[in-house]
PDB file of C-alpha atoms in Angstrom:
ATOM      1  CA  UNK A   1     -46.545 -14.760  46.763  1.00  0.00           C
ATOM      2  CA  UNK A   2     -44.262 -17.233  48.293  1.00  0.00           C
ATOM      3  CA  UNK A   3     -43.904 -20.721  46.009  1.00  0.00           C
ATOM      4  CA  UNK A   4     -42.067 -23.693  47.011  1.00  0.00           C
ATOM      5  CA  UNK A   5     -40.605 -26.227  44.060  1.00  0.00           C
ATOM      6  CA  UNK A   6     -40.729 -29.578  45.185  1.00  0.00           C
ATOM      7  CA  UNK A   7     -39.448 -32.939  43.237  1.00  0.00           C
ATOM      8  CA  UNK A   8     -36.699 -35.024  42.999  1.00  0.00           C
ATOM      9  CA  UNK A   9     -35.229 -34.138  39.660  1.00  0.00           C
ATOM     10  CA  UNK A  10     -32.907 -30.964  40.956  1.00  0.00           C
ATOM     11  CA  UNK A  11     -32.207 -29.703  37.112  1.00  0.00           C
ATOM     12  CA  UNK A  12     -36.207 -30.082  36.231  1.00  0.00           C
ATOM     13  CA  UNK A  13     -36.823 -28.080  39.404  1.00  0.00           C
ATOM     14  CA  UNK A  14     -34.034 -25.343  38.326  1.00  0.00           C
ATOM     15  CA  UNK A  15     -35.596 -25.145  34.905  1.00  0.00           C
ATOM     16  CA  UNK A  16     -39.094 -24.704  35.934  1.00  0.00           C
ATOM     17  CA  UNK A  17     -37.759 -22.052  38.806  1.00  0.00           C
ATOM     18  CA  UNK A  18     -36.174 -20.283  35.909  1.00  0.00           C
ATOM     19  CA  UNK A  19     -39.316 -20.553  33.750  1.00  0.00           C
ATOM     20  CA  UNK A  20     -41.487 -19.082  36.184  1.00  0.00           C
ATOM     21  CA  UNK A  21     -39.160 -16.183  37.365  1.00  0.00           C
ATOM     22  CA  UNK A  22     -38.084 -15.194  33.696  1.00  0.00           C
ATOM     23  CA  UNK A  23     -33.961 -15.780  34.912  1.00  0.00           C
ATOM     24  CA  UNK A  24     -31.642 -17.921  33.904  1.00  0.00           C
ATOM     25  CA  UNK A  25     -29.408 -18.843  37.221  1.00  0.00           C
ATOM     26  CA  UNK A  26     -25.961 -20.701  36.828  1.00  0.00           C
ATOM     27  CA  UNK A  27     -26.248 -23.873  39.752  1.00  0.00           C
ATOM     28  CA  UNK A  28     -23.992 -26.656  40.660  1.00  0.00           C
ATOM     29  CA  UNK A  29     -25.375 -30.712  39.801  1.00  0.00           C
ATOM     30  CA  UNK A  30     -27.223 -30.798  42.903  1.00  0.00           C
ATOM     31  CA  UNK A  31     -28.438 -29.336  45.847  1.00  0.00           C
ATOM     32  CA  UNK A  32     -28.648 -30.138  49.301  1.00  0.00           C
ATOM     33  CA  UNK A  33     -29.908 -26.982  50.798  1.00  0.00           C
ATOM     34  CA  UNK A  34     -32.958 -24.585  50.056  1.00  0.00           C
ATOM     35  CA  UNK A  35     -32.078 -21.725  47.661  1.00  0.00           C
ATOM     36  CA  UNK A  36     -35.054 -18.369  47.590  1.00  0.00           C
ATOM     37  CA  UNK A  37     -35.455 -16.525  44.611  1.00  0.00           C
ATOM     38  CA  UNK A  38     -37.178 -13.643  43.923  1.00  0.00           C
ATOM     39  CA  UNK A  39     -38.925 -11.601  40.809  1.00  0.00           C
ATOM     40  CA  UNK A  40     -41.514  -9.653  40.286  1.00  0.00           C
ATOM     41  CA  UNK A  41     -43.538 -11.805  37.461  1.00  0.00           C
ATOM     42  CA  UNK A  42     -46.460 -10.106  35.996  1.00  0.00           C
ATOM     43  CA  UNK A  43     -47.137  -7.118  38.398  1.00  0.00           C
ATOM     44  CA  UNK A  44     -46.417  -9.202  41.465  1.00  0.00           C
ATOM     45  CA  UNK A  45     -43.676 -10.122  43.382  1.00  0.00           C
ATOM     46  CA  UNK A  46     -43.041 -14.192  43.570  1.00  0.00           C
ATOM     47  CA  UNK A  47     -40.715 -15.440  45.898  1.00  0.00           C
ATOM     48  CA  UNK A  48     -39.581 -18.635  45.079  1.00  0.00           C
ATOM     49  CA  UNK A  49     -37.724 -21.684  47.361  1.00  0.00           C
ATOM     50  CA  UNK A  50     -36.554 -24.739  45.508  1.00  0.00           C
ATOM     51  CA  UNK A  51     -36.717 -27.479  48.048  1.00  0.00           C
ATOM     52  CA  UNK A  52     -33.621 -30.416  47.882  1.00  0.00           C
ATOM     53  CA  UNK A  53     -34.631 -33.726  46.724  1.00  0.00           C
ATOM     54  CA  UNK A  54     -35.175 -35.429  50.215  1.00  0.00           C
ATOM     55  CA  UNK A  55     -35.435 -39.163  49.234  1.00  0.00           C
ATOM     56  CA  UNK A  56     -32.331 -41.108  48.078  1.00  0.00           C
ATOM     57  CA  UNK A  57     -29.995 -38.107  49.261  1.00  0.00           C
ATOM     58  CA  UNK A  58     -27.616 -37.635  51.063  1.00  0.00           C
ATOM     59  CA  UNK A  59     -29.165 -35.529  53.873  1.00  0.00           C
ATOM     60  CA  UNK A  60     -29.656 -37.353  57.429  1.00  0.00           C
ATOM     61  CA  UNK A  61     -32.912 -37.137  58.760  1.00  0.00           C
ATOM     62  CA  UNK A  62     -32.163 -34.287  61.025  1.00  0.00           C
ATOM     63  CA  UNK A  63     -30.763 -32.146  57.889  1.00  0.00           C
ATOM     64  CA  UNK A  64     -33.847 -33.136  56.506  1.00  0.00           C
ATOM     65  CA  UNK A  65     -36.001 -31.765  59.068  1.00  0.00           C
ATOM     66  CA  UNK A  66     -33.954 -28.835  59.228  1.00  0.00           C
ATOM     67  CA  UNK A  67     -33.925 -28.270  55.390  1.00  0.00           C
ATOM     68  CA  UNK A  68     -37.931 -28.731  55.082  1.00  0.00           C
ATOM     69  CA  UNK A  69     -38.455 -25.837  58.420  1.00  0.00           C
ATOM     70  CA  UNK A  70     -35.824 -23.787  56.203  1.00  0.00           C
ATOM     71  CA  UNK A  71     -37.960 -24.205  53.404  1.00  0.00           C
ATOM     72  CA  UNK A  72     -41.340 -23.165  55.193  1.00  0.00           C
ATOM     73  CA  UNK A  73     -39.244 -20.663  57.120  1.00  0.00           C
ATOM     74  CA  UNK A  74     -38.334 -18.897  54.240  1.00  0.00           C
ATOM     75  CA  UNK A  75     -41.646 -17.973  52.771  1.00  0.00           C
ATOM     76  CA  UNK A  76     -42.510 -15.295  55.664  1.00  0.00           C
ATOM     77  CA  UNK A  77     -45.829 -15.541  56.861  1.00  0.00           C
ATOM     78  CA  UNK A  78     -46.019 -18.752  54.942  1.00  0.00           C
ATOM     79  CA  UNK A  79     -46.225 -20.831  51.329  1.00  0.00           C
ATOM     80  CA  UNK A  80     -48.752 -19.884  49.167  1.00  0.00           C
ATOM     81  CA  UNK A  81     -48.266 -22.997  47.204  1.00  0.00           C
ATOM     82  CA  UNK A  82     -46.667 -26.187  46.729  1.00  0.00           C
ATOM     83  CA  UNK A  83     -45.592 -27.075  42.718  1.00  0.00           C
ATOM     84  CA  UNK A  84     -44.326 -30.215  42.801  1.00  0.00           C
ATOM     85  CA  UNK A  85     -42.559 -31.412  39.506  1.00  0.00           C
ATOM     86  CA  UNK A  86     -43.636 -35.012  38.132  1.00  0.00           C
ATOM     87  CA  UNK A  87     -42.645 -36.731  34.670  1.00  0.00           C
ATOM     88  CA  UNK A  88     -45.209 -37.816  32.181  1.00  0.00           C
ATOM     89  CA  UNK A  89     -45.537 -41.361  32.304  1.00  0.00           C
ATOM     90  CA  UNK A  90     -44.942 -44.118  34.917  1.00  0.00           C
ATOM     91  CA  UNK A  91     -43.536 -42.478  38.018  1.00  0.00           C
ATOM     92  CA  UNK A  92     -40.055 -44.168  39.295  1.00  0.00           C
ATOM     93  CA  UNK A  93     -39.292 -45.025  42.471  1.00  0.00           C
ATOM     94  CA  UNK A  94     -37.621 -42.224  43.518  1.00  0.00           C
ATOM     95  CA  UNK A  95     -40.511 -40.115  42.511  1.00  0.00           C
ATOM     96  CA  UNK A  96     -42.883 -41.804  44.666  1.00  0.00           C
ATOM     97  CA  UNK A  97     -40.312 -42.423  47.755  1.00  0.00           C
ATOM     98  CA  UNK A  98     -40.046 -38.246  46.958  1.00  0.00           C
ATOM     99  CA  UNK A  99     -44.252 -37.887  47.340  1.00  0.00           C
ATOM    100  CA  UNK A 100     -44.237 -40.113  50.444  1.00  0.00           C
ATOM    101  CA  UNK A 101     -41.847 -38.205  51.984  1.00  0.00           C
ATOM    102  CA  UNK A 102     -42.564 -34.972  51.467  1.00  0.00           C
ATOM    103  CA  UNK A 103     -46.444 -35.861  52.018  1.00  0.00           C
ATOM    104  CA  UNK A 104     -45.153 -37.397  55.793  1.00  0.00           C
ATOM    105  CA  UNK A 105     -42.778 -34.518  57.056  1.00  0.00           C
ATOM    106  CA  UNK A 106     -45.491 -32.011  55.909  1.00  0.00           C
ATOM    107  CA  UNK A 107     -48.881 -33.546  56.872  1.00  0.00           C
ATOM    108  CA  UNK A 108     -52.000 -33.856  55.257  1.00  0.00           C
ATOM    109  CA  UNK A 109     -52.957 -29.713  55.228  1.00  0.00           C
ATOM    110  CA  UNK A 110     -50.200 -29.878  52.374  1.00  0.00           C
ATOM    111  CA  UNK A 111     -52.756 -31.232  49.836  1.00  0.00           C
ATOM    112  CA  UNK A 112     -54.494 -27.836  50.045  1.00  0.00           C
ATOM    113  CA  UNK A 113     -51.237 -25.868  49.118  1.00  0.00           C
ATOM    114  CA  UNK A 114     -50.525 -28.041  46.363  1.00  0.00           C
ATOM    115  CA  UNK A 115     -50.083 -27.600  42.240  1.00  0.00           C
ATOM    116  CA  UNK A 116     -48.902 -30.931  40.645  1.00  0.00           C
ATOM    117  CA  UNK A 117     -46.803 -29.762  37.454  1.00  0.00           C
ATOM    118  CA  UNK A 118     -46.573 -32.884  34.835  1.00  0.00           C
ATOM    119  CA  UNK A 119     -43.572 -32.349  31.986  1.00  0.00           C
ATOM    120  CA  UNK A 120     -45.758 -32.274  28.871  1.00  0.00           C
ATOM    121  CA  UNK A 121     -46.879 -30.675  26.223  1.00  0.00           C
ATOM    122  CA  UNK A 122     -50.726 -32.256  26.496  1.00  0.00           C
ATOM    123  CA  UNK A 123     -52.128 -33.117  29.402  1.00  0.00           C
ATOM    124  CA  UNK A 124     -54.795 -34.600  27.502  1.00  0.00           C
ATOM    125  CA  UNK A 125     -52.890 -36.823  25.454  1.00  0.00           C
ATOM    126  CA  UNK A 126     -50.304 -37.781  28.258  1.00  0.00           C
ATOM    127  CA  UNK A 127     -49.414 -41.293  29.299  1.00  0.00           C
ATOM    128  CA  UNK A 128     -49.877 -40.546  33.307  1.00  0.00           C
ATOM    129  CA  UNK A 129     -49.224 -42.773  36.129  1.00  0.00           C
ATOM    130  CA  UNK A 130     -52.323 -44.020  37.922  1.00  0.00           C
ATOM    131  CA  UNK A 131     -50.646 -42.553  40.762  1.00  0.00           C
ATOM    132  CA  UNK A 132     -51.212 -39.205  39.183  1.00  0.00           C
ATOM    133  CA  UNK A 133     -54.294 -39.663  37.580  1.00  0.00           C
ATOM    134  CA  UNK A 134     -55.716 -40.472  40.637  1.00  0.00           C
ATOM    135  CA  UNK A 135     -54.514 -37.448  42.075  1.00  0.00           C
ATOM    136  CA  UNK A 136     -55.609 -35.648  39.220  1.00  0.00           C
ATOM    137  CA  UNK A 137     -59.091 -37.142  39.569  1.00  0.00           C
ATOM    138  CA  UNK A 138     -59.507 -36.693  43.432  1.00  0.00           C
ATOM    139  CA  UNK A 139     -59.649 -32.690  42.621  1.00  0.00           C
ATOM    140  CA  UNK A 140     -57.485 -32.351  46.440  1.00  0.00           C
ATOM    141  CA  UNK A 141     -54.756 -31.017  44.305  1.00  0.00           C
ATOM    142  CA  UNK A 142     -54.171 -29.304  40.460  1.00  0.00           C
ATOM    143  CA  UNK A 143     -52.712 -30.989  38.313  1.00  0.00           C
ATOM    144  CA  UNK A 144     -51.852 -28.931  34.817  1.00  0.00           C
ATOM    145  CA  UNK A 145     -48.809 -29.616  32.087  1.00  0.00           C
ATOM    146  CA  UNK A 146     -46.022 -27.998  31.857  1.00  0.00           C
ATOM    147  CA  UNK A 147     -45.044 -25.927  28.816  1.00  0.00           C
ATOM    148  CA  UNK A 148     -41.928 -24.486  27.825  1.00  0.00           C
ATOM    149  CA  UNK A 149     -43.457 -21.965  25.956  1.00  0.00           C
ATOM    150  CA  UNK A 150     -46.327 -21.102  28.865  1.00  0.00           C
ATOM    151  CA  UNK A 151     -47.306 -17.679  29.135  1.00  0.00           C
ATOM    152  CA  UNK A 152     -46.093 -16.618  32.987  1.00  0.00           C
ATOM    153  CA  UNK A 153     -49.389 -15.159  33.498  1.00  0.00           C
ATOM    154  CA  UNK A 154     -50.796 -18.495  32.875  1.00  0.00           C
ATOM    155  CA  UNK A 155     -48.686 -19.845  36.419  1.00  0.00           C
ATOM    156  CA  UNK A 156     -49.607 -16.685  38.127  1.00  0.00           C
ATOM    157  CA  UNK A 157     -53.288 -17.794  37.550  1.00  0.00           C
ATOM    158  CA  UNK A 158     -52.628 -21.186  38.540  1.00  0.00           C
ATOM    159  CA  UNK A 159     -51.198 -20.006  42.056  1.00  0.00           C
ATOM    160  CA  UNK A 160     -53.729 -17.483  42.685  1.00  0.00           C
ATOM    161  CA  UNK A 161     -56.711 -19.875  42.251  1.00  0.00           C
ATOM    162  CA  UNK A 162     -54.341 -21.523  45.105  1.00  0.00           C
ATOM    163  CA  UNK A 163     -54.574 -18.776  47.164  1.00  0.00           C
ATOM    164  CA  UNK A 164     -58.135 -17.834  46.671  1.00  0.00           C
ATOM    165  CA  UNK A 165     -59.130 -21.553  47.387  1.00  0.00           C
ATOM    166  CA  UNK A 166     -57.480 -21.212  50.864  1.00  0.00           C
ATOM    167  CA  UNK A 167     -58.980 -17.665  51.076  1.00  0.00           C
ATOM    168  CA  UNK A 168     -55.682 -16.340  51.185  1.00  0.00           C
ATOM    169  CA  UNK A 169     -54.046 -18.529  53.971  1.00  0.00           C
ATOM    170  CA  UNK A 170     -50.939 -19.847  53.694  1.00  0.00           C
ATOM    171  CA  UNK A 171     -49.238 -23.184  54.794  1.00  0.00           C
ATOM    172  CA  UNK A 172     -47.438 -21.715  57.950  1.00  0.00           C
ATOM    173  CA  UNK A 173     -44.591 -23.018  60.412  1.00  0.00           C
ATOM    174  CA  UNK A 174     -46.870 -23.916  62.995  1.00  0.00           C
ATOM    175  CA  UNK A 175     -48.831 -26.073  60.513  1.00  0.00           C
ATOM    176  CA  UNK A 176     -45.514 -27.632  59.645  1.00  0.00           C
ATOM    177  CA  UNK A 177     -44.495 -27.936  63.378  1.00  0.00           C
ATOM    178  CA  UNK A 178     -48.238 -29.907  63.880  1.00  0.00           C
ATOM    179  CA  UNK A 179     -47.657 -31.962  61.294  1.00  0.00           C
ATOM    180  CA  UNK A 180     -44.129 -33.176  63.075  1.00  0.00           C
ATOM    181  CA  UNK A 181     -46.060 -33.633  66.455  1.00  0.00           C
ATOM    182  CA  UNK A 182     -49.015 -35.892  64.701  1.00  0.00           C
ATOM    183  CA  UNK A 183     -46.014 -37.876  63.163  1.00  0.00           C
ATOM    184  CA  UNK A 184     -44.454 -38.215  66.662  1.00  0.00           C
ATOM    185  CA  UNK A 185     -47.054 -39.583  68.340  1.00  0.00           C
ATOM    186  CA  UNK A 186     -48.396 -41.617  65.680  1.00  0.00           C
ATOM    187  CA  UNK A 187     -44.735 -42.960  65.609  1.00  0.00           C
ATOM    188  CA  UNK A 188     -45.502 -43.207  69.857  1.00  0.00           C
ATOM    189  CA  UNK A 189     -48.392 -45.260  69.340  1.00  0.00           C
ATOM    190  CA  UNK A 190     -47.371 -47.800  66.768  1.00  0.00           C
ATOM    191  CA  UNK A 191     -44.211 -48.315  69.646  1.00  0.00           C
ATOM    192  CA  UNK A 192     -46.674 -48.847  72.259  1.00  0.00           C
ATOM    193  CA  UNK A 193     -49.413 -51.055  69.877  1.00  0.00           C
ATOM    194  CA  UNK A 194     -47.551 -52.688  67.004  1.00  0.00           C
ATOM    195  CA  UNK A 195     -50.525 -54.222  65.899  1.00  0.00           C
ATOM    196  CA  UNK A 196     -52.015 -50.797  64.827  1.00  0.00           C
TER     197      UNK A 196
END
């Protein structure tokens, strides 16, 4: 099963990698390029690629767009799942500059792929962002907390429901590679019709 870790806290990302795989893995501050990791967790094998915070980095946009393909590139035949990483409470700017732009170099198909993690103890009794609530709400995407004492057969479910929702497809390069054209041309059209 091939897993990408999304957010724009690098060490929360790390952490939850780690959680999931059952290793501890000795990293530099940050990260500007993908990293794949692999264990077998539970019976099955999970491959693993944390993605670079892409808002408020230092990447240009072409290493951007070369580091997201990387990212999708590296989960041969494709991603299984999206886990993004969000803090309980109100989510900072940089957290929602990080949604944005991960939701606009991926497209829209990446709401079907995707498993919002929150950093708490109790979902229920979380203070969430109405950002996230309404995500939560909207049913497009899971949203579940994150424990640090969560059984890793517990994630394993949570990515397999995933998979079985999308009856076992996976986000794929050529979705990624549509999702660049439709940006194009929307970005073509607005040039042409500013009024749009």
């Amino acid at each position: 099963m091939n897993l990408v870790v999304c957010g724009s806290d690098g060490s929360v990302k790390s952490s939850i990698s780690d959680l999931i795989l059952g290793q501890r893995q000795l990293r530099s501050e940050s990260r500007s390029v993908c990293v794949r990791r692999e264990a077998e967790v539970c019976g099955s094998l999970i491959s693993l690629v944390e993605l670079p915070a892409l808002y408020n980095s230092q990447l240009s946009e072409e290493e951007v767009m070369q580091e997201t393909f990387c990212c999708v590139s590296l989960c041969d035949p494709g991603v299984h799942a999206f886990l993004f990483i969000l803090p309980e409470g109100r989510l900072t700017d940089e957290d929602k500059g990080e949604l944005e732009k991960i939701q606009r170099i991926f497209g829209l198909k990446l709401n079907s792929y995707t498993i919002a993690f929150i950093s708490t103890e109790n979902l229920k009794d979380a203070v969430l962002d109405d950002v996230i609530r309404d995500v939560a709400e909207s049913g497009k995407v899971h949203v579940c907390a994150l424990e640090t004492n969560i059984d890793k057969s517990v994630f394993l479910q949570k990515f397999e429901h995933v998979v079985e929702k999308n009856s076992g497809s996976c986000y794929t390069s050529n979705m990624y590679l549509e999702a660049q054209m439709e940006t194009q041309l929307k970005y073509k059209s607005e040039i042409k019709d500013p009024k749009k």
